Amino acid sequence: MYSIILVEDEPLQRRVLKKLIISINESVKIYEADSESTALDIIKNNDINMFLIDIHLKESSGLDLAIKIRSILKYEFRQMIFLTTNVNYITEAFKRTHCYDYIIKPYDYKVVQDMISKIILNETNNLNNKNNNLKEDEIIITLKKGSYLKIKTKDIIFIEVKGNNCEVNTTNGIYIANRMSLKKIMKLINCDYIIQSHRGFVVNINYICKIERLDGKLSMIYFDEYDRTAFLGDKFKDIIISEFRREKLIIC
């Protein structure tokens, strides 16, 4: 999700800008801060795509805040726009922080709308292109606090539903895909060797080493060199066992 932070100590000005941004794109996540300390706390604990910063803040200057933001590696080249009543401060801001542009108060609705909409459109297109250009054997999942993780499909051992999330067991560790259903993650993976074994599990056929029946409707799936197990439901038994036995020597 594309995200913007509004750093402005005047509540009315924040409301005006927030309303304007929502009119451009309702899906944008908007954070608000009225001081440098509040802004830095939000910025460090979330992933921000665009910064709208008032040059004059209560406890410090917006320029000082911008310099601190630029010192954070992942924000070195993110979009930054200053809000000001005086253009005399802008030259220094451009030199020291490489900001994208500035907005003069009081705001010209049309000018601001055009500026921000162009940035959001360009940035979201870039994000979509990045996902489309991923290799077919890779997926990106969203972790908690807005972090993203790229996982190779071949490294997935099995996936288990955990409430509203999915727990992805891989050869490199266990990761929680935040607010993602099993149906959605299977659509994202979209490969022949990772298939559903139970209403709460999908498994990688290539890692299965043993299938053990527990009762009439449930079996346990064991994996090569991995301690954790997955369930096999009666509904999915035939397809899983068929794939497991494929190209293997069967001794009866």
mmCIF file of C-alpha atoms in Angstrom:
data_model
loop_
_atom_site.group_PDB
_atom_site.id
_atom_site.type_symbol
_atom_site.label_atom_id
_atom_site.label_comp_id
_atom_site.label_asym_id
_atom_site.label_seq_id
_atom_site.Cartn_x
_atom_site.Cartn_y
_atom_site.Cartn_z
ATOM 1 C CA MET A 1 0.000 0.000 0.000
ATOM 2 C CA TYR A 2 1.311 3.461 -0.936
ATOM 3 C CA SER A 3 1.799 5.634 2.156
ATOM 4 C CA ILE A 4 2.188 9.358 2.856
ATOM 5 C CA ILE A 5 3.022 11.215 6.047
ATOM 6 C CA LEU A 6 1.749 14.768 6.643
ATOM 7 C CA VAL A 7 4.024 16.627 9.045
ATOM 8 C CA GLU A 8 2.133 19.837 9.821
ATOM 9 C CA ASP A 9 1.514 21.440 13.216
ATOM 10 C CA GLU A 10 -1.731 23.161 12.162
ATOM 11 C CA PRO A 11 -4.653 20.694 12.455
ATOM 12 C CA LEU A 12 -6.755 22.587 9.893
ATOM 13 C CA GLN A 13 -3.970 22.469 7.289
ATOM 14 C CA ARG A 14 -3.534 18.727 7.890
ATOM 15 C CA ARG A 15 -7.250 18.123 7.411
ATOM 16 C CA VAL A 16 -7.252 20.078 4.134
ATOM 17 C CA LEU A 17 -4.288 18.115 2.766
ATOM 18 C CA LYS A 18 -5.640 14.781 3.959
ATOM 19 C CA LYS A 19 -8.995 15.433 2.289
ATOM 20 C CA LEU A 20 -7.204 16.413 -0.918
ATOM 21 C CA ILE A 21 -5.078 13.246 -0.978
ATOM 22 C CA ILE A 22 -8.095 11.024 -0.312
ATOM 23 C CA SER A 23 -9.867 12.692 -3.255
ATOM 24 C CA ILE A 24 -6.953 11.586 -5.467
ATOM 25 C CA ASN A 25 -6.639 8.030 -4.191
ATOM 26 C CA GLU A 26 -8.739 6.544 -1.377
ATOM 27 C CA SER A 27 -6.438 3.548 -0.934
ATOM 28 C CA VAL A 28 -3.408 5.639 0.126
ATOM 29 C CA LYS A 29 -2.373 5.139 3.762
ATOM 30 C CA ILE A 30 -2.019 8.565 5.420
ATOM 31 C CA TYR A 31 -0.025 9.152 8.609
ATOM 32 C CA GLU A 32 -0.213 12.457 10.501
ATOM 33 C CA ALA A 33 2.280 14.192 12.790
ATOM 34 C CA ASP A 34 2.427 17.653 14.361
ATOM 35 C CA SER A 35 6.056 17.568 15.519
ATOM 36 C CA GLU A 36 9.480 16.213 14.614
ATOM 37 C CA SER A 37 9.499 13.630 17.413
ATOM 38 C CA THR A 38 6.086 12.221 16.466
ATOM 39 C CA ALA A 39 7.035 12.153 12.794
ATOM 40 C CA LEU A 40 10.313 10.317 13.408
ATOM 41 C CA ASP A 41 8.558 7.712 15.538
ATOM 42 C CA ILE A 42 6.074 7.008 12.720
ATOM 43 C CA ILE A 43 8.747 7.070 10.020
ATOM 44 C CA LYS A 44 11.052 4.629 11.793
ATOM 45 C CA ASN A 45 8.270 2.136 12.532
ATOM 46 C CA ASN A 46 6.571 2.189 9.135
ATOM 47 C CA ASP A 47 7.477 2.334 5.465
ATOM 48 C CA ILE A 48 6.706 5.779 4.013
ATOM 49 C CA ASN A 49 6.634 6.492 0.275
ATOM 50 C CA MET A 50 6.073 10.258 0.312
ATOM 51 C CA PHE A 51 6.769 13.020 2.840
ATOM 52 C CA LEU A 52 4.827 16.302 3.029
ATOM 53 C CA ILE A 53 6.679 18.467 5.549
ATOM 54 C CA ASP A 54 5.932 21.945 6.860
ATOM 55 C CA ILE A 55 9.108 24.050 6.859
ATOM 56 C CA HIS A 56 8.113 25.597 10.218
ATOM 57 C CA LEU A 57 7.292 23.170 13.033
ATOM 58 C CA LYS A 58 6.757 23.849 16.737
ATOM 59 C CA GLU A 59 9.863 22.253 18.199
ATOM 60 C CA SER A 60 12.172 22.372 15.163
ATOM 61 C CA SER A 61 12.351 23.259 11.495
ATOM 62 C CA GLY A 62 10.972 20.965 8.830
ATOM 63 C CA LEU A 63 14.350 21.216 7.138
ATOM 64 C CA ASP A 64 16.083 19.648 10.152
ATOM 65 C CA LEU A 65 13.525 16.839 10.115
ATOM 66 C CA ALA A 66 14.059 16.307 6.383
ATOM 67 C CA ILE A 67 17.824 16.018 6.882
ATOM 68 C CA LYS A 68 17.264 13.366 9.569
ATOM 69 C CA ILE A 69 14.906 11.471 7.255
ATOM 70 C CA ARG A 70 17.468 11.516 4.435
ATOM 71 C CA SER A 71 20.051 10.040 6.815
ATOM 72 C CA ILE A 72 17.916 6.866 7.004
ATOM 73 C CA LEU A 73 19.165 4.659 4.175
ATOM 74 C CA LYS A 74 15.810 3.500 2.804
ATOM 75 C CA TYR A 75 14.516 7.095 2.690
ATOM 76 C CA GLU A 76 17.525 8.576 0.916
ATOM 77 C CA PHE A 77 15.646 9.028 -2.374
ATOM 78 C CA ARG A 78 11.965 8.911 -1.372
ATOM 79 C CA GLN A 79 9.590 11.636 -2.557
ATOM 80 C CA MET A 80 9.677 14.748 -0.355
ATOM 81 C CA ILE A 81 7.590 17.930 -0.676
ATOM 82 C CA PHE A 82 7.884 20.990 1.567
ATOM 83 C CA LEU A 83 4.935 23.087 2.729
ATOM 84 C CA THR A 84 5.715 26.783 3.209
ATOM 85 C CA THR A 85 4.404 30.341 3.189
ATOM 86 C CA ASN A 86 7.776 31.735 2.127
ATOM 87 C CA VAL A 87 9.694 30.553 -0.958
ATOM 88 C CA ASN A 88 12.915 32.091 0.386
ATOM 89 C CA TYR A 89 13.533 28.949 2.442
ATOM 90 C CA ILE A 90 13.097 26.584 -0.475
ATOM 91 C CA THR A 91 16.477 27.050 -2.169
ATOM 92 C CA GLU A 92 18.332 25.774 0.896
ATOM 93 C CA ALA A 93 15.826 22.935 1.252
ATOM 94 C CA PHE A 94 16.428 21.809 -2.328
ATOM 95 C CA LYS A 95 20.200 21.876 -1.881
ATOM 96 C CA ARG A 96 20.334 20.038 1.435
ATOM 97 C CA THR A 97 17.570 17.455 1.086
ATOM 98 C CA HIS A 98 16.975 16.960 -2.658
ATOM 99 C CA CYS A 99 13.254 17.500 -2.158
ATOM 100 C CA TYR A 100 10.922 16.858 -5.082
ATOM 101 C CA ASP A 101 8.935 20.114 -4.970
ATOM 102 C CA TYR A 102 7.226 22.594 -2.666
ATOM 103 C CA ILE A 103 3.668 23.756 -2.000
ATOM 104 C CA ILE A 104 2.882 27.376 -1.149
ATOM 105 C CA LYS A 105 0.281 28.176 1.502
ATOM 106 C CA PRO A 106 -2.603 28.863 1.166
ATOM 107 C CA TYR A 107 -2.923 25.821 -1.073
ATOM 108 C CA ASP A 108 -4.048 26.006 -4.678
ATOM 109 C CA TYR A 109 -6.221 22.884 -4.747
ATOM 110 C CA LYS A 110 -5.736 22.172 -8.469
ATOM 111 C CA VAL A 111 -1.947 22.642 -8.406
ATOM 112 C CA VAL A 112 -1.520 20.420 -5.349
ATOM 113 C CA GLN A 113 -3.870 17.774 -6.726
ATOM 114 C CA ASP A 114 -1.999 17.601 -10.045
ATOM 115 C CA MET A 115 1.404 17.418 -8.348
ATOM 116 C CA ILE A 116 0.539 14.683 -5.864
ATOM 117 C CA SER A 117 -1.557 12.619 -8.278
ATOM 118 C CA LYS A 118 1.326 12.485 -10.791
ATOM 119 C CA ILE A 119 3.737 11.293 -8.095
ATOM 120 C CA ILE A 120 1.358 8.647 -6.732
ATOM 121 C CA LEU A 121 0.550 7.377 -10.236
ATOM 122 C CA ASN A 122 4.221 7.137 -11.176
ATOM 123 C CA GLU A 123 5.265 5.519 -7.894
ATOM 124 C CA THR A 124 2.469 2.939 -7.852
ATOM 125 C CA ASN A 125 3.181 2.055 -11.488
ATOM 126 C CA ASN A 126 6.825 1.479 -10.560
ATOM 127 C CA LEU A 127 5.808 -0.775 -7.657
ATOM 128 C CA ASN A 128 3.463 -2.758 -9.902
ATOM 129 C CA ASN A 129 6.126 -3.119 -12.587
ATOM 130 C CA LYS A 130 8.592 -4.359 -9.983
ATOM 131 C CA ASN A 131 6.150 -7.085 -8.933
ATOM 132 C CA ASN A 132 5.379 -7.994 -12.555
ATOM 133 C CA ASN A 133 9.074 -8.314 -13.325
ATOM 134 C CA LEU A 134 9.727 -10.779 -10.521
ATOM 135 C CA LYS A 135 10.899 -14.169 -11.613
ATOM 136 C CA GLU A 136 8.082 -16.685 -11.793
ATOM 137 C CA ASP A 137 9.575 -18.662 -8.919
ATOM 138 C CA GLU A 138 9.494 -15.746 -6.474
ATOM 139 C CA ILE A 139 6.732 -14.088 -4.459
ATOM 140 C CA ILE A 140 6.610 -11.046 -2.198
ATOM 141 C CA ILE A 141 4.673 -11.262 1.076
ATOM 142 C CA THR A 142 3.728 -8.465 3.465
ATOM 143 C CA LEU A 143 4.991 -8.877 7.012
ATOM 144 C CA LYS A 144 3.887 -6.947 10.089
ATOM 145 C CA LYS A 145 4.632 -3.188 10.299
ATOM 146 C CA GLY A 146 4.526 -2.866 6.525
ATOM 147 C CA SER A 147 7.723 -4.764 5.759
ATOM 148 C CA TYR A 148 8.037 -6.849 2.612
ATOM 149 C CA LEU A 149 9.874 -10.107 2.015
ATOM 150 C CA LYS A 150 10.796 -11.891 -1.205
ATOM 151 C CA ILE A 151 10.627 -15.687 -1.012
ATOM 152 C CA LYS A 152 11.694 -18.233 -3.597
ATOM 153 C CA THR A 153 8.818 -20.595 -4.304
ATOM 154 C CA LYS A 154 11.117 -23.623 -4.314
ATOM 155 C CA ASP A 155 12.161 -22.794 -0.720
ATOM 156 C CA ILE A 156 8.602 -23.054 0.630
ATOM 157 C CA ILE A 157 8.082 -26.313 2.561
ATOM 158 C CA PHE A 158 4.487 -25.750 3.637
ATOM 159 C CA ILE A 159 2.077 -22.979 4.573
ATOM 160 C CA GLU A 160 -0.354 -23.051 7.485
ATOM 161 C CA VAL A 161 -3.315 -20.772 8.190
ATOM 162 C CA LYS A 162 -2.964 -18.882 11.482
ATOM 163 C CA GLY A 163 -6.109 -16.819 12.075
ATOM 164 C CA ASN A 164 -6.144 -13.995 9.509
ATOM 165 C CA ASN A 165 -2.520 -14.663 8.569
ATOM 166 C CA CYS A 166 -0.532 -17.410 6.879
ATOM 167 C CA GLU A 167 2.588 -18.954 8.415
ATOM 168 C CA VAL A 168 5.085 -19.685 5.638
ATOM 169 C CA ASN A 169 7.566 -22.445 6.530
ATOM 170 C CA THR A 170 10.660 -22.242 4.321
ATOM 171 C CA THR A 171 14.148 -23.697 4.209
ATOM 172 C CA ASN A 172 15.392 -20.308 5.454
ATOM 173 C CA GLY A 173 12.957 -19.754 8.308
ATOM 174 C CA ILE A 174 9.319 -19.201 9.258
ATOM 175 C CA TYR A 175 7.540 -15.999 8.210
ATOM 176 C CA ILE A 176 4.054 -14.627 8.878
ATOM 177 C CA ALA A 177 2.267 -13.293 5.787
ATOM 178 C CA ASN A 178 0.160 -10.535 7.322
ATOM 179 C CA ARG A 179 -3.604 -10.570 6.608
ATOM 180 C CA MET A 180 -3.340 -13.051 3.763
ATOM 181 C CA SER A 181 -5.735 -15.939 3.180
ATOM 182 C CA LEU A 182 -4.666 -19.372 1.975
ATOM 183 C CA LYS A 183 -6.596 -18.836 -1.258
ATOM 184 C CA LYS A 184 -4.807 -15.563 -1.942
ATOM 185 C CA ILE A 185 -1.317 -16.886 -1.252
ATOM 186 C CA MET A 186 -1.950 -19.957 -3.429
ATOM 187 C CA LYS A 187 -3.006 -17.667 -6.273
ATOM 188 C CA LEU A 188 0.160 -15.644 -5.730
ATOM 189 C CA ILE A 189 2.375 -18.762 -5.787
ATOM 190 C CA ASN A 190 0.579 -20.414 -8.713
ATOM 191 C CA CYS A 191 2.848 -23.418 -9.261
ATOM 192 C CA ASP A 192 2.253 -27.132 -9.858
ATOM 193 C CA TYR A 193 4.252 -28.549 -6.952
ATOM 194 C CA ILE A 194 2.717 -26.506 -4.123
ATOM 195 C CA ILE A 195 -0.837 -27.758 -3.576
ATOM 196 C CA GLN A 196 -3.506 -27.773 -0.899
ATOM 197 C CA SER A 197 -3.487 -30.720 1.501
ATOM 198 C CA HIS A 198 -6.045 -29.553 4.047
ATOM 199 C CA ARG A 199 -8.378 -26.601 4.567
ATOM 200 C CA GLY A 200 -5.595 -24.988 6.605
ATOM 201 C CA PHE A 201 -2.478 -26.190 4.764
ATOM 202 C CA VAL A 202 -0.689 -26.144 1.417
ATOM 203 C CA VAL A 203 2.448 -28.231 0.949
ATOM 204 C CA ASN A 204 5.427 -28.495 -1.370
ATOM 205 C CA ILE A 205 5.288 -31.996 -2.866
ATOM 206 C CA ASN A 206 9.056 -31.979 -3.416
ATOM 207 C CA TYR A 207 9.803 -31.955 0.342
ATOM 208 C CA ILE A 208 7.402 -34.710 1.450
ATOM 209 C CA CYS A 209 9.182 -37.781 2.832
ATOM 210 C CA LYS A 210 6.329 -39.626 4.568
ATOM 211 C CA ILE A 211 2.538 -39.653 4.854
ATOM 212 C CA GLU A 212 1.097 -41.325 7.947
ATOM 213 C CA ARG A 213 -2.605 -41.974 8.533
ATOM 214 C CA LEU A 214 -3.920 -40.736 11.892
ATOM 215 C CA ASP A 215 -7.560 -41.816 11.542
ATOM 216 C CA GLY A 216 -10.209 -42.348 8.876
ATOM 217 C CA LYS A 217 -10.198 -38.755 7.639
ATOM 218 C CA LEU A 218 -6.843 -37.281 8.618
ATOM 219 C CA SER A 219 -3.190 -38.029 7.875
ATOM 220 C CA MET A 220 0.103 -36.410 8.858
ATOM 221 C CA ILE A 221 2.667 -35.196 6.311
ATOM 222 C CA TYR A 222 6.372 -35.304 7.188
ATOM 223 C CA PHE A 223 9.092 -33.424 5.326
ATOM 224 C CA ASP A 224 12.746 -34.056 4.495
ATOM 225 C CA GLU A 225 15.082 -32.670 7.173
ATOM 226 C CA TYR A 226 12.297 -30.620 8.786
ATOM 227 C CA ASP A 227 10.782 -31.206 12.226
ATOM 228 C CA ARG A 228 7.403 -29.583 11.695
ATOM 229 C CA THR A 229 4.476 -31.391 10.079
ATOM 230 C CA ALA A 230 1.319 -30.607 8.114
ATOM 231 C CA PHE A 231 -2.138 -32.160 7.932
ATOM 232 C CA LEU A 232 -3.565 -34.082 4.984
ATOM 233 C CA GLY A 233 -7.354 -34.061 4.822
ATOM 234 C CA ASP A 234 -9.412 -36.819 3.237
ATOM 235 C CA LYS A 235 -10.700 -34.415 0.565
ATOM 236 C CA PHE A 236 -7.151 -33.787 -0.727
ATOM 237 C CA LYS A 237 -5.685 -37.242 -0.078
ATOM 238 C CA ASP A 238 -5.879 -38.674 -3.608
ATOM 239 C CA ILE A 239 -4.133 -35.788 -5.380
ATOM 240 C CA ILE A 240 -1.391 -35.471 -2.729
ATOM 241 C CA ILE A 241 -0.615 -39.196 -2.662
ATOM 242 C CA SER A 242 -0.708 -39.364 -6.458
ATOM 243 C CA GLU A 243 1.810 -36.513 -6.750
ATOM 244 C CA PHE A 244 3.953 -37.933 -3.951
ATOM 245 C CA ARG A 245 4.210 -41.318 -5.698
ATOM 246 C CA ARG A 246 4.909 -39.865 -9.127
ATOM 247 C CA GLU A 247 8.247 -40.977 -10.639
ATOM 248 C CA LYS A 248 9.134 -42.967 -7.486
ATOM 249 C CA LEU A 249 9.868 -46.663 -7.208
ATOM 250 C CA ILE A 250 7.029 -48.244 -5.236
ATOM 251 C CA ILE A 251 7.852 -51.424 -3.279
ATOM 252 C CA CYS A 252 4.800 -53.275 -1.972
#
